[in-house]
Amino acid sequence: MTLPLPTADGRPRVAVVATPFGFGPASKAYSIGQVLTRDHALDVTYYGTDSALDFLSAQPGIRTEPLGPARPGQDPPALAAADAVVNVLAPELVTSDELAARTYYVDSLGFMWGAADLPPDSPLHRVRAYLAQDIFGSAAHLARLGLRGVIPVSGIVAPPEAAVVRKAERTRVLVHLGGLGNPAGHTSGQVYLTLVERLLTALQGDDPGGMSVAMNQANGAFTLRAGLPVRHLSAAGFHRALADCDTVLSSPGLTTLVEVSRARRPYVPLPPQNWSQVLISRRLAARPGHGLWPFLTGPYGRIAEKAPEAEKAMAVSEINRRLGRDGGYVTRYARLARQAMGTPRAPEVGAPFEGAREVAAVVAADLSARRAADEPAH
């Protein structure tokens, strides 16, 4: 396969894209792109829509563009023009066999898919490389679903730029709500915020100080009304905030758990806001620990696991709507969360946290080999 013409300075062009599904995929896309730029000197441009574009645009010193619509039957122009596409959890952007042959697909949630998500005719069977963040047995699970040649990688987070020194005065509790996006749409995120507002109010009680909130507000689509300061953090800002807090309180998104695990920060979960977080909560509830995890999984126990992803996302949203109106649930959560905050633990997931480097190394080595194969013999 002949590669497109390189940039004026000879570097291959890499397009990095992520699904607009909360904080996690865009964060991982950014982490991988940073390694491709810094360690492999590739020409990287980040593309996205909605919350993914919102997150990427907040990162300093990178080139970010909206991913424009493609004409029917054609690949998105920005992706068609790239030598390689690093795609984090956006299978709808693998639009042709030609594009699949240049796509390095990164799956951070491989443990949650069923056979219906990866049918034999899925373009994901034809991507250049399928790289799975191997948490909760994802690589083996994907192989059982029929994917061949899955490359397992460890926790995908941005390599630390420098040691972060904790401040003398620090935040007692960092509330991290990520991007709030999921297949059920913005309405689901707003439902989740209503639930979280009640839980945070109950947790604060007569002591409203000491909490700070980090969340992606999706250009004003989401607003938290709990009387707390809210910040939209860059990736580096989030790492600094982690170092400057005593405890992290967050929805159980896998990227946040991996980040908190690497930082060794004490962690207390909020309820799940989407189906992947329900599954993550179940996995962690099965491990020894405080009683909050089993409590969080209970309300979602009757969701049909074989239902389509969008249907499960809607079911989680409707349960969260009901929980937000349930004063007994709010009171019990606040009691258990206070107990957990008394003896918080760091989550154990994702180690050794080299996934961004591992993905970038696969992409860079393959690009180099492809470029060499395209050069005429002398």
mmCIF file with all atom_site columns, C-alpha atoms in Angstrom, residues 90-198:
data_model
loop_
_atom_site.group_PDB
_atom_site.id
_atom_site.type_symbol
_atom_site.label_atom_id
_atom_site.label_alt_id
_atom_site.label_comp_id
_atom_site.label_asym_id
_atom_site.label_entity_id
_atom_site.label_seq_id
_atom_site.pdbx_PDB_ins_code
_atom_site.Cartn_x
_atom_site.Cartn_y
_atom_site.Cartn_z
_atom_site.occupancy
_atom_site.B_iso_or_equiv
_atom_site.pdbx_formal_charge
_atom_site.auth_seq_id
_atom_site.auth_comp_id
_atom_site.auth_asym_id
_atom_site.auth_atom_id
_atom_site.pdbx_PDB_model_num
ATOM 1   C CA . ALA A 1 90  ? -14.737 5.352   17.522 1.00 0.00 ? 90  ALA A CA 1
ATOM 2   C CA . PRO A 1 91  ? -15.584 2.380   15.254 1.00 0.00 ? 91  PRO A CA 1
ATOM 3   C CA . GLU A 1 92  ? -18.010 4.521   13.243 1.00 0.00 ? 92  GLU A CA 1
ATOM 4   C CA . LEU A 1 93  ? -14.940 6.330   11.880 1.00 0.00 ? 93  LEU A CA 1
ATOM 5   C CA . VAL A 1 94  ? -13.556 3.157   10.306 1.00 0.00 ? 94  VAL A CA 1
ATOM 6   C CA . THR A 1 95  ? -15.586 3.807   7.172  1.00 0.00 ? 95  THR A CA 1
ATOM 7   C CA . SER A 1 96  ? -13.802 1.782   4.462  1.00 0.00 ? 96  SER A CA 1
ATOM 8   C CA . ASP A 1 97  ? -11.304 -1.040  4.019  1.00 0.00 ? 97  ASP A CA 1
ATOM 9   C CA . GLU A 1 98  ? -8.756  1.493   2.772  1.00 0.00 ? 98  GLU A CA 1
ATOM 10  C CA . LEU A 1 99  ? -9.088  3.557   5.931  1.00 0.00 ? 99  LEU A CA 1
ATOM 11  C CA . ALA A 1 100 ? -9.135  0.427   8.114  1.00 0.00 ? 100 ALA A CA 1
ATOM 12  C CA . ALA A 1 101 ? -5.758  -0.519  6.623  1.00 0.00 ? 101 ALA A CA 1
ATOM 13  C CA . ARG A 1 102 ? -4.269  2.699   8.075  1.00 0.00 ? 102 ARG A CA 1
ATOM 14  C CA . THR A 1 103 ? -6.158  2.662   11.389 1.00 0.00 ? 103 THR A CA 1
ATOM 15  C CA . TYR A 1 104 ? -4.590  1.664   14.695 1.00 0.00 ? 104 TYR A CA 1
ATOM 16  C CA . TYR A 1 105 ? -7.643  1.032   16.827 1.00 0.00 ? 105 TYR A CA 1
ATOM 17  C CA . VAL A 1 106 ? -7.306  1.514   20.589 1.00 0.00 ? 106 VAL A CA 1
ATOM 18  C CA . ASP A 1 107 ? -9.932  -0.194  22.743 1.00 0.00 ? 107 ASP A CA 1
ATOM 19  C CA . SER A 1 108 ? -9.899  0.839   26.395 1.00 0.00 ? 108 SER A CA 1
ATOM 20  C CA . LEU A 1 109 ? -13.047 -1.092  27.355 1.00 0.00 ? 109 LEU A CA 1
ATOM 21  C CA . GLY A 1 110 ? -12.553 -4.460  25.669 1.00 0.00 ? 110 GLY A CA 1
ATOM 22  C CA . PHE A 1 111 ? -13.904 -6.401  28.640 1.00 0.00 ? 111 PHE A CA 1
ATOM 23  C CA . MET A 1 112 ? -17.431 -5.055  28.134 1.00 0.00 ? 112 MET A CA 1
ATOM 24  C CA . TRP A 1 113 ? -18.202 -6.033  24.526 1.00 0.00 ? 113 TRP A CA 1
ATOM 25  C CA . GLY A 1 114 ? -20.429 -8.872  23.427 1.00 0.00 ? 114 GLY A CA 1
ATOM 26  C CA . ALA A 1 115 ? -20.674 -10.797 20.178 1.00 0.00 ? 115 ALA A CA 1
ATOM 27  C CA . ALA A 1 116 ? -23.217 -8.306  18.815 1.00 0.00 ? 116 ALA A CA 1
ATOM 28  C CA . ASP A 1 117 ? -20.634 -5.509  19.143 1.00 0.00 ? 117 ASP A CA 1
ATOM 29  C CA . LEU A 1 118 ? -18.067 -7.333  16.990 1.00 0.00 ? 118 LEU A CA 1
ATOM 30  C CA . PRO A 1 119 ? -19.932 -9.234  14.245 1.00 0.00 ? 119 PRO A CA 1
ATOM 31  C CA . PRO A 1 120 ? -17.853 -10.971 11.551 1.00 0.00 ? 120 PRO A CA 1
ATOM 32  C CA . ASP A 1 121 ? -18.443 -8.124  9.084  1.00 0.00 ? 121 ASP A CA 1
ATOM 33  C CA . SER A 1 122 ? -17.296 -5.407  11.501 1.00 0.00 ? 122 SER A CA 1
ATOM 34  C CA . PRO A 1 123 ? -14.518 -3.235  10.021 1.00 0.00 ? 123 PRO A CA 1
ATOM 35  C CA . LEU A 1 124 ? -12.698 -3.676  13.337 1.00 0.00 ? 124 LEU A CA 1
ATOM 36  C CA . HIS A 1 125 ? -11.626 -7.110  12.087 1.00 0.00 ? 125 HIS A CA 1
ATOM 37  C CA . ARG A 1 126 ? -9.713  -5.355  9.287  1.00 0.00 ? 126 ARG A CA 1
ATOM 38  C CA . VAL A 1 127 ? -7.875  -2.529  11.071 1.00 0.00 ? 127 VAL A CA 1
ATOM 39  C CA . ARG A 1 128 ? -4.098  -2.274  10.762 1.00 0.00 ? 128 ARG A CA 1
ATOM 40  C CA . ALA A 1 129 ? -3.704  -3.077  14.451 1.00 0.00 ? 129 ALA A CA 1
ATOM 41  C CA . TYR A 1 130 ? -6.149  -3.620  17.314 1.00 0.00 ? 130 TYR A CA 1
ATOM 42  C CA . LEU A 1 131 ? -4.632  -2.561  20.633 1.00 0.00 ? 131 LEU A CA 1
ATOM 43  C CA . ALA A 1 132 ? -6.530  -3.336  23.837 1.00 0.00 ? 132 ALA A CA 1
ATOM 44  C CA . GLN A 1 133 ? -5.921  -1.773  27.230 1.00 0.00 ? 133 GLN A CA 1
ATOM 45  C CA . ASP A 1 134 ? -5.643  -5.094  29.016 1.00 0.00 ? 134 ASP A CA 1
ATOM 46  C CA . ILE A 1 135 ? -7.624  -4.468  32.203 1.00 0.00 ? 135 ILE A CA 1
ATOM 47  C CA . PHE A 1 136 ? -10.112 -7.023  33.580 1.00 0.00 ? 136 PHE A CA 1
ATOM 48  C CA . GLY A 1 137 ? -8.914  -9.576  30.996 1.00 0.00 ? 137 GLY A CA 1
ATOM 49  C CA . SER A 1 138 ? -9.831  -7.502  27.948 1.00 0.00 ? 138 SER A CA 1
ATOM 50  C CA . ALA A 1 139 ? -7.376  -9.034  25.464 1.00 0.00 ? 139 ALA A CA 1
ATOM 51  C CA . ALA A 1 140 ? -8.431  -12.618 26.187 1.00 0.00 ? 140 ALA A CA 1
ATOM 52  C CA . HIS A 1 141 ? -12.104 -11.641 26.102 1.00 0.00 ? 141 HIS A CA 1
ATOM 53  C CA . LEU A 1 142 ? -11.725 -10.000 22.688 1.00 0.00 ? 142 LEU A CA 1
ATOM 54  C CA . ALA A 1 143 ? -9.949  -13.084 21.353 1.00 0.00 ? 143 ALA A CA 1
ATOM 55  C CA . ARG A 1 144 ? -12.878 -15.204 22.500 1.00 0.00 ? 144 ARG A CA 1
ATOM 56  C CA . LEU A 1 145 ? -15.150 -12.907 20.484 1.00 0.00 ? 145 LEU A CA 1
ATOM 57  C CA . GLY A 1 146 ? -13.185 -13.748 17.335 1.00 0.00 ? 146 GLY A CA 1
ATOM 58  C CA . LEU A 1 147 ? -10.722 -10.858 17.038 1.00 0.00 ? 147 LEU A CA 1
ATOM 59  C CA . ARG A 1 148 ? -7.334  -12.064 15.863 1.00 0.00 ? 148 ARG A CA 1
ATOM 60  C CA . GLY A 1 149 ? -3.984  -10.530 16.674 1.00 0.00 ? 149 GLY A CA 1
ATOM 61  C CA . VAL A 1 150 ? -5.151  -8.282  19.519 1.00 0.00 ? 150 VAL A CA 1
ATOM 62  C CA . ILE A 1 151 ? -2.167  -6.462  21.011 1.00 0.00 ? 151 ILE A CA 1
ATOM 63  C CA . PRO A 1 152 ? -2.493  -6.047  24.806 1.00 0.00 ? 152 PRO A CA 1
ATOM 64  C CA . VAL A 1 153 ? -1.177  -2.835  26.349 1.00 0.00 ? 153 VAL A CA 1
ATOM 65  C CA . SER A 1 154 ? -1.077  -1.621  29.930 1.00 0.00 ? 154 SER A CA 1
ATOM 66  C CA . GLY A 1 155 ? -2.874  1.375   31.452 1.00 0.00 ? 155 GLY A CA 1
ATOM 67  C CA . ILE A 1 156 ? -2.972  4.297   29.006 1.00 0.00 ? 156 ILE A CA 1
ATOM 68  C CA . VAL A 1 157 ? -2.123  7.600   30.674 1.00 0.00 ? 157 VAL A CA 1
ATOM 69  C CA . ALA A 1 158 ? 0.094   10.508  29.702 1.00 0.00 ? 158 ALA A CA 1
ATOM 70  C CA . PRO A 1 159 ? 3.717   10.057  30.815 1.00 0.00 ? 159 PRO A CA 1
ATOM 71  C CA . PRO A 1 160 ? 4.391   12.495  33.685 1.00 0.00 ? 160 PRO A CA 1
ATOM 72  C CA . GLU A 1 161 ? 6.231   15.581  32.509 1.00 0.00 ? 161 GLU A CA 1
ATOM 73  C CA . ALA A 1 162 ? 7.879   16.207  35.867 1.00 0.00 ? 162 ALA A CA 1
ATOM 74  C CA . ALA A 1 163 ? 7.516   15.276  39.499 1.00 0.00 ? 163 ALA A CA 1
ATOM 75  C CA . VAL A 1 164 ? 4.589   17.110  41.072 1.00 0.00 ? 164 VAL A CA 1
ATOM 76  C CA . VAL A 1 165 ? 5.192   18.514  44.546 1.00 0.00 ? 165 VAL A CA 1
ATOM 77  C CA . ARG A 1 166 ? 2.184   18.622  46.844 1.00 0.00 ? 166 ARG A CA 1
ATOM 78  C CA . LYS A 1 167 ? 1.220   22.025  48.164 1.00 0.00 ? 167 LYS A CA 1
ATOM 79  C CA . ALA A 1 168 ? 1.089   22.768  51.889 1.00 0.00 ? 168 ALA A CA 1
ATOM 80  C CA . GLU A 1 169 ? -2.538  23.857  51.502 1.00 0.00 ? 169 GLU A CA 1
ATOM 81  C CA . ARG A 1 170 ? -4.408  21.335  49.420 1.00 0.00 ? 170 ARG A CA 1
ATOM 82  C CA . THR A 1 171 ? -7.913  20.276  48.461 1.00 0.00 ? 171 THR A CA 1
ATOM 83  C CA . ARG A 1 172 ? -9.421  17.770  50.846 1.00 0.00 ? 172 ARG A CA 1
ATOM 84  C CA . VAL A 1 173 ? -11.638 16.150  48.199 1.00 0.00 ? 173 VAL A CA 1
ATOM 85  C CA . LEU A 1 174 ? -11.273 16.431  44.426 1.00 0.00 ? 174 LEU A CA 1
ATOM 86  C CA . VAL A 1 175 ? -14.624 15.611  42.812 1.00 0.00 ? 175 VAL A CA 1
ATOM 87  C CA . HIS A 1 176 ? -13.926 14.458  39.260 1.00 0.00 ? 176 HIS A CA 1
ATOM 88  C CA . LEU A 1 177 ? -16.888 14.110  36.906 1.00 0.00 ? 177 LEU A CA 1
ATOM 89  C CA . GLY A 1 178 ? -15.093 13.686  33.576 1.00 0.00 ? 178 GLY A CA 1
ATOM 90  C CA . GLY A 1 179 ? -16.973 14.508  30.404 1.00 0.00 ? 179 GLY A CA 1
ATOM 91  C CA . LEU A 1 180 ? -20.486 13.214  31.232 1.00 0.00 ? 180 LEU A CA 1
ATOM 92  C CA . GLY A 1 181 ? -20.992 12.002  27.677 1.00 0.00 ? 181 GLY A CA 1
ATOM 93  C CA . ASN A 1 182 ? -22.445 8.588   26.881 1.00 0.00 ? 182 ASN A CA 1
ATOM 94  C CA . PRO A 1 183 ? -24.626 6.862   24.249 1.00 0.00 ? 183 PRO A CA 1
ATOM 95  C CA . ALA A 1 184 ? -27.778 8.171   25.960 1.00 0.00 ? 184 ALA A CA 1
ATOM 96  C CA . GLY A 1 185 ? -26.800 11.777  25.104 1.00 0.00 ? 185 GLY A CA 1
ATOM 97  C CA . HIS A 1 186 ? -26.650 15.042  27.008 1.00 0.00 ? 186 HIS A CA 1
ATOM 98  C CA . THR A 1 187 ? -29.937 14.403  28.780 1.00 0.00 ? 187 THR A CA 1
ATOM 99  C CA . SER A 1 188 ? -28.333 11.456  30.552 1.00 0.00 ? 188 SER A CA 1
ATOM 100 C CA . GLY A 1 189 ? -25.456 13.668  31.681 1.00 0.00 ? 189 GLY A CA 1
ATOM 101 C CA . GLN A 1 190 ? -27.880 16.202  33.098 1.00 0.00 ? 190 GLN A CA 1
ATOM 102 C CA . VAL A 1 191 ? -29.766 13.434  34.931 1.00 0.00 ? 191 VAL A CA 1
ATOM 103 C CA . TYR A 1 192 ? -26.472 12.264  36.420 1.00 0.00 ? 192 TYR A CA 1
ATOM 104 C CA . LEU A 1 193 ? -25.559 15.774  37.532 1.00 0.00 ? 193 LEU A CA 1
ATOM 105 C CA . THR A 1 194 ? -28.902 16.098  39.356 1.00 0.00 ? 194 THR A CA 1
ATOM 106 C CA . LEU A 1 195 ? -28.126 12.881  41.252 1.00 0.00 ? 195 LEU A CA 1
ATOM 107 C CA . VAL A 1 196 ? -24.570 13.999  42.037 1.00 0.00 ? 196 VAL A CA 1
ATOM 108 C CA . GLU A 1 197 ? -25.771 17.394  43.276 1.00 0.00 ? 197 GLU A CA 1
ATOM 109 C CA . ARG A 1 198 ? -27.960 15.683  45.879 1.00 0.00 ? 198 ARG A CA 1
#
